[in-house]
Amino acid sequence: MDTVLQTRNLGKRFGRRWAVSGLDLLVRRGDVFGFLGPNGAGKSTTIRMLLSLIRPTTGAVELFGKPLPGNRSEILRRVGGLVEGADFYLYLSARRNLEIVAGLSGGVPRGEIDRVLDLAGLAGRSEDRVKTYSHGMKQRLGIAQALLGAPEFIVLDEPTTGLDPQGIKEVRDLIGRLSREEGMTVFLSSHLLHEIEQTASSMAIINRGTLVMQGRVSDILNQAEVGVRIEAEQPERAAEVVAALPYARAVMRENSVVSATLPRERLAEVNRLLVGLEIGVRAFVPKRSLEDYFLEITEGASDVAPRSRQRWRKES
Amino acid sequence: MPTLFRGEVVKTYFRWRSYIAFIAIAVVVPLVLIAMKLNTEAMARNVTRGLSQDFLFVGNILNGYFVTYLLMNALWIHVPFLLTLGAGDQLAGEATAGTFRILLTRPASRSRILAAKYLTTLLYTFTVVAFLVILSVGLGLLLFGGGVLLVPAKVLTIIPAGEAPWRMLLACLLATWGMWTVASLAFFFSSLVDNALGPILGTMAVIIVFYVIAGIPVDLFRAVRPYLFTTYLDIWQKALESPIPWGEALTSGAVLGATSVGLYALTWYVFVRKDILS
């Protein structure tokens, strides 16, 4: 499969703070690529670098095998983007807004504006000023402008933010359609794991500006370490035994419940070990959800000092 | 390029903020002219005071051309302010609205977008100045009629009635040329910040400070005068001298033009490198 996007050692420093560092991403043609991270993890900074809004401090962005910013115009002709919410010229109609955007792309075929307005379900309101639009409509218009000119690759930064459940479902369906029917490669950022789980085929997790992991969603779901809840008759002893295992992390005991993070393939082994030591195991429950895993690897995000956390928020 | 320019023109002229300048002029000009009309006698006496001993004035001195001259002379600090409302918003306004994100993620290069925006700024400046001159001359001719244009500047210049229209046109074009430098300054400041207020205040501060420096009769400041672009903003008055001092007009025009080009180059340098965080 050919590569649509590749970044190498991508980094951006604002003052003394690295918003993103050493980021290596790989997006293949046809992927719906989920870019997951908590608020302030550096998702938007990364996306802004992919779309040439900001200049990387280190590393390089390559799209369609060509380096940015050198081939900026040629590359961006094949890319559509929606960065951090859809802002438009509020005093102009949706159609005029799209005409201006189309002009920046060197013009689009006749009927293209109607096509994307229709896709976004805004055909009936196209002559109204964007000022009169609801948040959801603006968001849909944002996606519509990203689709203008039938790009091969679209980058959507938190496209479902602020939408109601119906709107979220519509956006997800649209992303699915674009991927399946139009063969578009989609780069989708989110701070919600279940959103990525439901829409993406591969994913990367970013935290504090660095890549935590990257791969196919199904692989990550299966390979990940698992949080396990163990109810034992001798909880102190059980906790000691588990804590002594080199691969066990985050071992804690609360009354008769021991919790630990273990590699998936070691679960049976740990269970056998406890039983073999004649520790009565009443329950051995793996928490399968990637959500816990995501929360766990990103929980450090709340450890940062209040001042820098504020700056993270602002940036995200 | 034409499509980019058209887009910028649509953005500028569909926004009501752009019409503040026109509205202000449309209010001030008739007010002043009507006030003059109500006091024609006193006005005429005022203008010719000190001269009436040496000259015998015959005919319509206080005419459409003359009141335009008076207005342009009086509004020379106010028009830049009105212009900065539009010019200062060109780049900073996009930052405030967050629309840089849809503007600069498109194939069109930042250099071309900047050029389209600058051309739009120049067009806007021209329309504001032209509106002032056309409204003033038109309404002036209607209220006071035409006649010989009397310019009581350093020397008293008398321009024949037949020559007055094209002299006014030339004055309008030269005034635009000068205001383009003011607009370029606001445009430059607009590239530095993410809100439109900064460029407006910055431009006005520079102009006022330059005027103050130029106005202080100290040798040091006098020596600085030739290097301040504000010194040359009276370029339009050259069109109303007889004969027209083409040499001086050319010098002033060259300094103003060079300042505009320099400011544009600076804006370009800032803008193509700017990280868009808005």
Coordinates of C-alpha atoms in Angstrom, one line a residue:
Chain A
M1 CA 0.0 0.0 0.0
D2 CA 1.4 3.4 -0.8
T3 CA 1.9 6.0 1.9
V4 CA -0.1 9.2 1.9
L5 CA 1.4 10.9 4.9
Q6 CA 4.7 10.4 6.6
T7 CA 6.3 12.5 9.3
R8 CA 9.8 12.0 10.6
N9 CA 11.0 13.4 13.9
L10 CA 8.4 16.1 13.6
G11 CA 8.7 18.7 16.4
K12 CA 7.5 22.1 17.3
R13 CA 8.8 24.3 20.0
F14 CA 6.9 27.4 21.3
G15 CA 9.3 29.4 23.4
R16 CA 10.9 26.8 25.6
R17 CA 8.1 24.4 25.5
W18 CA 8.0 21.6 23.0
A19 CA 4.3 21.2 21.9
V20 CA 5.3 18.2 19.7
S21 CA 8.5 16.3 19.5
G22 CA 10.0 13.4 17.7
L23 CA 6.7 12.5 16.0
D24 CA 6.8 9.7 13.4
L25 CA 3.4 9.1 11.8
L26 CA 2.5 6.9 8.9
V27 CA -0.8 7.0 7.1
R28 CA -1.5 4.7 4.2
R29 CA -3.8 5.1 1.3
G30 CA -7.4 4.2 2.2
D31 CA -6.8 4.4 6.0
V32 CA -9.2 6.1 8.3
F33 CA -6.4 7.2 10.6
G34 CA -7.4 8.1 14.2
F35 CA -5.2 10.6 15.9
L36 CA -6.0 10.2 19.6
G37 CA -4.8 12.3 22.5
P38 CA -6.1 14.2 25.5
N39 CA -6.6 17.9 25.3
G40 CA -3.3 19.7 24.9
A41 CA -1.4 16.6 23.7
G42 CA -0.3 18.4 20.6
K43 CA -2.9 17.1 18.1
S44 CA -3.8 20.5 16.7
T45 CA -0.2 21.7 16.5
T46 CA 0.6 18.5 14.6
I47 CA -2.3 19.1 12.2
R48 CA -1.3 22.7 11.7
M49 CA 2.1 21.5 10.6
L50 CA 0.6 18.9 8.2
L51 CA -1.4 21.7 6.6
S52 CA 1.5 24.2 6.5
L53 CA -0.1 26.6 8.9
I54 CA 2.9 26.5 11.2
R55 CA 6.5 25.6 10.5
P56 CA 8.0 22.6 12.2
T57 CA 11.0 23.3 14.4
T58 CA 12.5 19.9 13.7
G59 CA 11.8 17.1 11.2
A60 CA 9.8 16.9 8.1
V61 CA 6.3 16.3 6.7
E62 CA 5.9 14.3 3.6
L63 CA 2.6 14.0 1.7
F64 CA 2.1 11.8 -1.3
G65 CA 5.9 11.1 -1.1
K66 CA 6.7 14.8 -1.5
P67 CA 8.2 17.0 1.2
L68 CA 6.3 20.0 2.6
P69 CA 6.6 23.0 2.4
G70 CA 8.6 22.7 -0.8
N71 CA 5.6 21.3 -2.8
R72 CA 3.0 23.1 -0.8
S73 CA 0.7 24.2 -3.6
E74 CA 0.8 20.9 -5.4
I75 CA 0.3 18.9 -2.2
L76 CA -2.5 21.0 -0.8
R77 CA -4.4 20.7 -4.1
R78 CA -5.0 17.1 -3.1
V79 CA -5.7 17.7 0.6
G80 CA -8.7 19.1 2.3
G81 CA -8.6 20.3 5.9
L82 CA -10.7 21.4 8.8
V83 CA -8.6 22.7 11.7
E84 CA -10.1 23.3 15.1
G85 CA -13.7 24.1 14.4
A86 CA -15.2 25.8 11.4
D87 CA -14.7 29.5 11.2
F88 CA -16.1 31.4 8.2
Y89 CA -16.8 34.9 7.0
L90 CA -20.0 35.2 9.1
Y91 CA -21.4 38.1 7.1
L92 CA -21.3 36.2 3.8
S93 CA -23.5 33.3 2.7
A94 CA -22.3 29.7 2.8
R95 CA -22.1 29.8 -1.0
R96 CA -20.0 32.9 -1.1
N97 CA -17.7 31.4 1.6
L98 CA -17.3 28.3 -0.5
E99 CA -16.7 30.4 -3.6
I100 CA -13.8 32.2 -1.9
V101 CA -12.4 28.9 -0.7
A102 CA -12.7 27.5 -4.2
G103 CA -10.9 30.5 -5.6
L104 CA -8.0 29.7 -3.3
S105 CA -7.8 26.3 -4.8
G106 CA -7.6 27.7 -8.3
G107 CA -11.3 27.2 -9.0
V108 CA -13.4 24.1 -8.9
P109 CA -15.6 22.5 -11.6
R110 CA -19.1 23.9 -12.0
G111 CA -21.6 22.2 -9.7
E112 CA -18.9 21.3 -7.2
I113 CA -20.1 23.8 -4.6
D114 CA -23.6 22.5 -4.9
R115 CA -22.3 18.9 -4.5
V116 CA -20.5 19.6 -1.2
L117 CA -23.4 21.7 0.1
D118 CA -25.6 18.8 -0.7
L119 CA -23.3 16.3 1.0
A120 CA -23.3 18.5 4.1
G121 CA -27.1 18.8 4.0
L122 CA -26.9 22.5 3.6
A123 CA -28.3 22.9 0.1
G124 CA -31.5 24.6 1.4
R125 CA -29.6 27.2 3.4
S126 CA -26.8 28.0 1.1
E127 CA -27.8 31.6 0.5
D128 CA -28.2 32.4 4.1
R129 CA -25.4 34.2 5.9
V130 CA -23.3 31.9 8.0
K131 CA -24.0 34.2 11.0
T132 CA -27.5 32.6 11.1
Y133 CA -26.1 29.0 11.2
S134 CA -26.2 26.8 14.3
H135 CA -22.9 25.3 15.6
G136 CA -23.7 22.0 14.0
M137 CA -24.4 23.6 10.6
K138 CA -21.1 25.5 10.7
Q139 CA -19.3 22.3 11.5
R140 CA -21.0 20.6 8.5
L141 CA -20.0 23.6 6.4
G142 CA -16.5 23.1 7.6
I143 CA -16.5 19.6 6.4
A144 CA -18.1 20.7 3.2
Q145 CA -15.2 23.1 2.5
A146 CA -12.7 20.4 3.3
L147 CA -14.3 18.2 0.6
L148 CA -14.3 21.0 -2.0
G149 CA -12.3 19.9 -5.1
A150 CA -12.6 16.2 -4.2
P151 CA -9.3 15.8 -2.3
E152 CA -7.6 12.4 -1.9
F153 CA -6.8 13.1 1.7
I154 CA -8.8 15.0 4.3
V155 CA -7.7 16.1 7.7
L156 CA -10.4 16.6 10.2
D157 CA -9.5 18.1 13.6
E158 CA -12.1 17.0 16.2
P159 CA -14.9 17.2 13.6
T160 CA -17.7 16.1 16.1
T161 CA -16.9 18.7 18.8
G162 CA -20.0 20.4 20.0
L163 CA -22.4 18.3 17.9
D164 CA -25.5 16.7 19.2
P165 CA -25.7 12.9 19.0
Q166 CA -27.6 13.0 15.7
G167 CA -24.9 15.4 14.3
I168 CA -22.1 13.1 15.6
K169 CA -23.7 10.1 13.9
E170 CA -24.1 12.0 10.6
V171 CA -20.5 13.0 10.7
R172 CA -19.4 9.5 11.4
D173 CA -21.5 8.1 8.6
L174 CA -20.1 10.8 6.3
I175 CA -16.6 9.8 7.1
G176 CA -17.4 6.2 6.6
R177 CA -19.0 6.9 3.2
L178 CA -16.0 9.1 2.1
S179 CA -13.6 6.3 2.9
R180 CA -15.7 3.4 1.5
E181 CA -17.3 5.0 -1.5
E182 CA -14.9 7.8 -2.5
G183 CA -11.8 6.0 -1.5
M184 CA -10.6 8.9 0.5
T185 CA -7.9 8.7 3.1
V186 CA -9.0 10.3 6.3
F187 CA -7.0 11.7 9.1
L188 CA -9.2 12.2 12.1
S189 CA -8.2 13.7 15.5
S190 CA -10.1 13.2 18.7
H191 CA -9.7 13.1 22.4
L192 CA -12.4 10.4 22.6
L193 CA -11.3 6.9 22.3
H194 CA -14.7 5.4 21.4
E195 CA -14.9 7.8 18.5
I196 CA -11.6 6.5 17.0
E197 CA -12.6 2.9 17.9
Q198 CA -15.8 3.3 15.9
T199 CA -14.5 5.1 12.8
A200 CA -10.8 4.5 12.4
S201 CA -8.9 1.6 10.9
S202 CA -5.5 2.6 12.2
M203 CA -4.6 5.0 14.9
A204 CA -1.8 6.8 16.8
I205 CA -2.0 7.9 20.4
I206 CA -0.2 11.1 21.3
N207 CA 0.4 12.4 24.8
R208 CA 2.4 15.4 25.9
G209 CA 3.6 16.0 22.3
T210 CA 5.1 12.5 21.8
L211 CA 3.9 9.4 20.2
V212 CA 2.7 6.8 22.6
M213 CA 1.8 4.1 20.1
Q214 CA 0.7 3.6 16.6
G215 CA -0.8 0.7 14.6
R216 CA -4.0 -0.9 13.4
V217 CA -6.9 -0.3 15.7
S218 CA -7.6 -4.1 15.9
D219 CA -4.0 -4.9 16.8
I220 CA -3.8 -2.2 19.5
L221 CA -7.1 -3.5 21.0
N222 CA -5.7 -7.0 21.2
Q223 CA -2.1 -6.4 22.1
A224 CA -2.5 -3.8 24.7
E225 CA -1.7 -4.4 28.3
V226 CA -4.8 -5.1 30.3
G227 CA -6.0 -3.8 33.6
V228 CA -7.0 -6.8 35.8
R229 CA -9.1 -7.0 38.9
I230 CA -8.2 -9.9 41.2
E231 CA -10.3 -10.8 44.2
A232 CA -8.3 -13.2 46.4
E233 CA -8.7 -14.8 49.8
Q234 CA -5.3 -13.6 50.8
P235 CA -5.2 -10.2 49.1
E236 CA -1.9 -9.1 50.8
R237 CA -0.1 -12.1 49.5
A238 CA -1.6 -11.9 46.1
A239 CA -0.5 -8.3 45.8
E240 CA 3.0 -9.3 46.8
V241 CA 3.2 -12.1 44.3
V242 CA 1.9 -9.9 41.4
A243 CA 4.0 -7.0 42.3
A244 CA 7.1 -9.2 42.1
L245 CA 6.4 -10.1 38.5
P246 CA 8.7 -8.1 36.2
Y247 CA 6.0 -7.3 33.7
A248 CA 3.3 -6.2 36.1
R249 CA 2.6 -2.5 36.5
A250 CA 0.4 -0.3 38.7
V251 CA -0.2 -3.0 41.3
M252 CA -2.5 -1.8 44.0
R253 CA -4.6 -3.3 46.7
E254 CA -7.8 -2.1 48.1
N255 CA -9.3 -4.3 50.8
S256 CA -9.7 -7.7 49.2
V257 CA -9.2 -6.4 45.6
V258 CA -5.9 -6.3 43.9
S259 CA -5.6 -4.4 40.6
A260 CA -2.7 -4.5 38.2
T261 CA -1.8 -3.9 34.6
L262 CA -0.6 -7.0 32.8
P263 CA 0.3 -7.9 29.3
R264 CA -2.6 -9.7 27.6
E265 CA -0.6 -12.8 26.9
R266 CA 0.5 -13.3 30.5
L267 CA -3.0 -13.3 32.0
A268 CA -3.4 -17.1 32.1
E269 CA 0.1 -17.5 33.5
V270 CA -0.6 -15.1 36.4
N271 CA -3.8 -16.8 37.2
R272 CA -2.1 -20.2 37.2
L273 CA 0.7 -18.9 39.4
L274 CA -1.7 -17.6 42.1
V275 CA -3.7 -20.8 42.1
G276 CA -0.4 -22.8 42.3
L277 CA 0.6 -20.9 45.4
E278 CA -2.7 -21.8 46.9
I279 CA -4.0 -18.3 47.0
G280 CA -7.8 -18.7 46.6
V281 CA -8.8 -16.6 43.6
R282 CA -12.4 -15.7 43.7
A283 CA -12.4 -13.5 40.6
F284 CA -9.9 -12.7 37.9
V285 CA -11.4 -10.0 35.7
P286 CA -9.6 -8.3 32.8
K287 CA -11.0 -4.9 31.8
R288 CA -10.9 -5.3 28.1
S289 CA -11.7 -1.8 27.2
L290 CA -9.1 0.3 25.4
E291 CA -10.7 3.2 27.2
D292 CA -9.1 2.3 30.5
Y293 CA -5.9 1.7 28.8
F294 CA -6.1 5.1 27.1
L295 CA -7.0 6.8 30.3
E296 CA -4.1 5.1 32.0
I297 CA -1.4 6.0 29.6
T298 CA -2.7 9.5 29.4
E299 CA -3.4 10.0 33.1
G300 CA 0.0 11.6 33.5
A301 CA -1.4 14.5 31.5
S302 CA -3.0 15.7 34.7
D303 CA 0.3 15.7 36.6
V304 CA 1.6 18.8 35.0
A305 CA 1.9 22.1 36.9
P306 CA -1.1 24.3 36.7
R307 CA 0.6 27.1 34.7
S308 CA 1.8 24.9 31.9
R309 CA -1.5 23.1 31.9
Q310 CA -3.3 26.3 31.2
R311 CA -1.0 26.9 28.2
W312 CA -1.8 23.4 27.0
R313 CA -5.4 24.0 27.1
K314 CA -5.1 27.2 25.2
E315 CA -3.1 25.5 22.5
S316 CA -5.3 22.4 22.1
Chain B
M1 CA -4.7 36.0 -9.1
P2 CA -7.9 37.6 -10.4
T3 CA -10.0 35.1 -8.4
L4 CA -8.0 35.7 -5.2
F5 CA -8.4 39.5 -5.7
R6 CA -12.1 39.1 -6.4
G7 CA -12.5 37.1 -3.2
E8 CA -10.8 39.7 -1.2
V9 CA -12.8 42.5 -2.7
V10 CA -16.0 40.6 -1.9
K11 CA -14.8 40.1 1.7
T12 CA -13.9 43.8 2.1
Y13 CA -16.9 45.4 0.5
F14 CA -19.6 43.0 1.9
R15 CA -18.6 43.9 5.4
W16 CA -20.3 46.8 7.0
R17 CA -17.2 47.8 8.9
S18 CA -15.7 48.8 5.6
Y19 CA -18.4 51.4 5.3
I20 CA -17.6 53.3 8.5
A21 CA -15.2 55.5 6.5
F22 CA -17.8 56.2 3.8
I23 CA -20.5 56.9 6.3
A24 CA -18.3 59.2 8.3
I25 CA -17.4 61.1 5.1
A26 CA -21.0 61.2 4.0
V27 CA -22.0 62.8 7.3
V28 CA -19.1 65.2 7.7
V29 CA -18.9 66.6 4.2
P30 CA -22.5 67.7 3.9
L31 CA -22.5 69.0 7.4
V32 CA -19.4 71.2 6.8
L33 CA -20.6 72.4 3.4
I34 CA -24.1 73.3 4.7
A35 CA -22.5 75.2 7.6
M36 CA -20.4 77.0 5.1
K37 CA -23.4 77.8 3.0
L38 CA -25.3 79.3 5.9
N39 CA -22.3 81.5 6.6
T40 CA -21.2 82.3 3.1
E41 CA -20.6 86.0 3.7
A42 CA -18.5 85.5 6.8
M43 CA -16.6 82.6 5.2
A44 CA -15.7 84.6 2.2
R45 CA -14.5 87.5 4.4
N46 CA -12.5 85.2 6.4
V47 CA -10.7 83.7 3.5
T48 CA -10.0 86.9 1.8
R49 CA -9.0 88.8 5.0
G50 CA -5.6 90.3 4.7
L51 CA -5.7 89.9 1.0
S52 CA -8.6 92.2 0.3
Q53 CA -6.3 95.3 0.8
D54 CA -4.1 94.2 -2.1
F55 CA -6.6 92.4 -4.3
L56 CA -10.0 93.1 -5.6
F57 CA -12.1 89.9 -5.5
V58 CA -14.6 89.6 -8.3
G59 CA -16.9 86.7 -8.7
N60 CA -17.5 83.4 -6.8
I61 CA -14.5 82.8 -4.6
L62 CA -16.2 80.4 -2.3
N63 CA -17.0 77.7 -4.8
G64 CA -17.1 73.9 -5.0
Y65 CA -13.4 73.5 -5.7
F66 CA -12.4 75.9 -2.9
V67 CA -14.5 74.2 -0.3
T68 CA -13.0 70.8 -1.3
Y69 CA -9.6 72.3 -0.8
L70 CA -10.6 73.5 2.6
L71 CA -12.1 70.1 3.5
M72 CA -9.1 68.1 2.3
N73 CA -6.8 70.4 4.3
A74 CA -8.9 70.0 7.4
L75 CA -9.4 66.3 7.3
W76 CA -5.8 65.3 6.7
I77 CA -5.3 63.6 10.0
H78 CA -8.8 62.1 10.1
V79 CA -8.8 60.3 6.8
P80 CA -5.8 58.1 7.8
F81 CA -7.8 57.1 10.8
L82 CA -10.8 56.0 8.7
L83 CA -8.5 54.1 6.3
T84 CA -6.8 52.1 9.1
L85 CA -10.2 50.7 10.0
G86 CA -10.2 48.9 6.7
A87 CA -6.4 48.3 6.1
G88 CA -5.7 47.3 9.7
D89 CA -8.3 44.6 9.5
Q90 CA -7.0 43.0 6.3
L91 CA -4.8 40.4 8.0
A92 CA -5.6 40.8 11.7
G93 CA -9.3 40.4 10.9
E94 CA -8.7 37.0 9.5
A95 CA -6.8 36.0 12.6
T96 CA -9.6 37.2 14.8
A97 CA -12.2 35.4 12.9
G98 CA -10.1 32.2 12.7
T99 CA -10.5 32.2 8.9
F100 CA -6.8 32.0 8.3
R101 CA -7.3 28.3 8.9
I102 CA -9.4 27.9 5.8
L103 CA -7.5 30.6 3.8
L104 CA -4.0 29.3 4.3
T105 CA -4.6 25.6 4.0
R106 CA -5.3 26.0 0.3
P107 CA -3.0 25.7 -2.6
A108 CA -2.8 29.4 -3.1
S109 CA 0.5 30.6 -1.7
R110 CA 0.8 33.1 1.1
S111 CA 2.6 35.5 -1.2
R112 CA -0.3 35.5 -3.6
I113 CA -2.9 35.8 -0.9
L114 CA -0.9 38.7 0.6
A115 CA -0.7 40.4 -2.8
A116 CA -4.4 40.1 -3.3
K117 CA -5.0 41.5 0.1
Y118 CA -2.7 44.4 -0.5
L119 CA -4.2 45.3 -3.8
T120 CA -7.6 45.2 -2.1
T121 CA -6.3 47.6 0.5
L122 CA -5.0 49.9 -2.2
L123 CA -8.4 49.8 -3.9
Y124 CA -10.2 50.5 -0.7
T125 CA -8.0 53.4 0.0
F126 CA -8.6 54.8 -3.4
T127 CA -12.4 54.5 -3.1
V128 CA -12.4 56.3 0.2
V129 CA -10.3 59.2 -1.0
A130 CA -12.2 59.4 -4.2
F131 CA -15.5 59.3 -2.4
L132 CA -14.3 62.2 -0.2
V133 CA -13.2 64.3 -3.2
I134 CA -16.1 63.5 -5.5
L135 CA -18.7 64.1 -2.8
S136 CA -17.1 67.3 -1.7
V137 CA -16.6 68.7 -5.3
G138 CA -20.1 67.5 -6.4
L139 CA -22.0 68.8 -3.4
G140 CA -19.8 71.9 -3.4
L141 CA -20.6 72.7 -7.0
L142 CA -24.3 72.1 -6.3
L143 CA -24.3 74.5 -3.3
F144 CA -21.8 77.1 -4.3
G145 CA -21.4 76.7 -8.0
G146 CA -18.1 76.7 -9.8
G147 CA -15.5 79.3 -10.5
V148 CA -11.8 80.2 -10.1
L149 CA -10.0 78.1 -7.6
L150 CA -8.2 80.2 -5.1
V151 CA -5.5 78.4 -3.0
P152 CA -4.3 80.4 -0.1
A153 CA -1.2 78.3 0.7
K154 CA 2.4 79.5 1.1
V155 CA 1.6 81.7 -1.9
L156 CA -1.7 82.6 -3.2
T157 CA -2.4 80.5 -6.3
I158 CA -5.2 81.2 -8.7
I159 CA -6.3 78.4 -10.9
P160 CA -8.6 79.3 -13.8
A161 CA -12.1 77.7 -13.7
G162 CA -11.3 75.6 -16.8
E163 CA -8.3 74.1 -15.2
A164 CA -9.8 73.4 -11.8
P165 CA -11.5 70.0 -12.5
W166 CA -8.4 68.2 -13.7
R167 CA -6.3 69.9 -11.0
M168 CA -8.8 68.4 -8.4
L169 CA -8.5 65.0 -10.1
L170 CA -4.7 65.2 -9.9
A171 CA -5.0 66.2 -6.3
C172 CA -7.3 63.2 -5.6
L173 CA -4.8 60.8 -7.2
L174 CA -1.8 62.3 -5.4
A175 CA -3.8 62.2 -2.1
T176 CA -4.5 58.5 -2.8
W177 CA -0.8 57.9 -3.4
G178 CA 0.0 59.4 0.0
M179 CA -2.7 57.5 1.7
W180 CA -1.4 54.3 0.2
T181 CA 1.6 54.7 2.4
V182 CA -0.6 55.2 5.5
A183 CA -2.6 52.1 4.4
S184 CA 0.7 50.2 3.9
L185 CA 1.7 51.0 7.5
A186 CA -1.6 49.8 8.8
F187 CA -1.3 46.7 6.6
F188 CA 2.1 45.9 8.0
F189 CA 0.9 46.3 11.6
S190 CA -2.0 44.1 10.7
S191 CA 0.4 41.2 9.9
L192 CA 2.0 41.4 13.4
V193 CA -1.1 41.0 15.6
D194 CA -4.3 38.9 15.8
N195 CA -6.7 41.7 16.5
A196 CA -7.7 44.7 14.4
L197 CA -7.4 47.3 17.2
G198 CA -3.6 47.1 17.3
P199 CA -3.0 48.1 13.7
I200 CA -5.4 51.0 14.0
L201 CA -3.8 52.4 17.2
G202 CA -0.3 51.6 16.0
T203 CA -0.7 53.5 12.7
M204 CA -2.3 56.5 14.4
A205 CA 0.4 56.6 17.0
V206 CA 3.1 56.6 14.4
I207 CA 1.4 59.3 12.4
I208 CA 0.7 61.5 15.4
V209 CA 4.3 61.0 16.8
F210 CA 5.8 61.8 13.4
Y211 CA 3.6 65.0 13.1
V212 CA 4.6 66.1 16.6
I213 CA 8.3 65.5 15.9
A214 CA 8.0 67.4 12.6
G215 CA 6.2 70.2 14.3
I216 CA 8.7 70.9 17.1
P217 CA 11.0 73.7 16.0
V218 CA 14.3 72.2 17.3
D219 CA 17.2 71.7 15.0
L220 CA 17.5 68.0 15.7
F221 CA 13.9 67.3 14.8
R222 CA 14.1 69.6 11.8
A223 CA 17.0 67.4 10.6
V224 CA 14.8 64.3 11.0
R225 CA 11.9 65.8 9.1
P226 CA 13.0 64.7 5.6
Y227 CA 13.1 61.1 6.8
L228 CA 9.5 61.0 8.1
F229 CA 7.0 59.9 5.5
T230 CA 4.3 62.1 7.0
T231 CA 6.3 65.1 5.8
Y232 CA 5.3 64.2 2.3
L233 CA 1.6 63.5 2.9
D234 CA 0.8 67.0 1.6
I235 CA 1.8 65.8 -1.8
W236 CA -1.7 66.5 -3.1
Q237 CA -1.3 70.2 -2.5
K238 CA 1.3 70.2 -5.3
A239 CA -1.5 69.7 -7.8
L240 CA -2.9 73.0 -6.7
E241 CA 0.2 75.1 -7.2
S242 CA 0.9 77.1 -10.3
P243 CA 2.8 76.0 -12.1
I244 CA 2.8 72.5 -10.7
P245 CA 6.2 71.8 -9.1
W246 CA 6.7 68.5 -10.8
G247 CA 10.1 68.0 -9.3
E248 CA 8.9 68.3 -5.7
A249 CA 5.8 66.2 -6.5
L250 CA 8.1 63.5 -7.9
T251 CA 10.4 63.6 -4.9
S252 CA 7.5 63.3 -2.5
G253 CA 5.9 60.6 -4.6
A254 CA 9.1 58.6 -4.7
V255 CA 9.7 58.8 -0.9
L256 CA 6.1 57.8 -0.3
G257 CA 6.2 55.0 -2.9
A258 CA 9.5 53.7 -1.5
T259 CA 8.1 53.7 2.0
S260 CA 5.0 51.7 0.8
V261 CA 7.2 49.2 -1.0
G262 CA 9.5 48.8 2.0
L263 CA 6.5 48.3 4.3
Y264 CA 5.0 45.7 1.9
A265 CA 8.3 43.9 1.7
L266 CA 8.4 43.8 5.5
T267 CA 4.9 42.6 5.7
W268 CA 5.7 39.8 3.3
Y269 CA 8.7 38.8 5.3
V270 CA 6.6 38.5 8.4
F271 CA 3.6 36.9 6.8
V272 CA 5.1 34.1 4.9
R273 CA 6.9 32.9 8.0
K274 CA 4.1 33.5 10.5
D275 CA 2.9 30.5 12.5
I276 CA -0.9 30.6 12.3
L277 CA -2.1 29.8 15.8
S278 CA -5.4 31.7 15.7

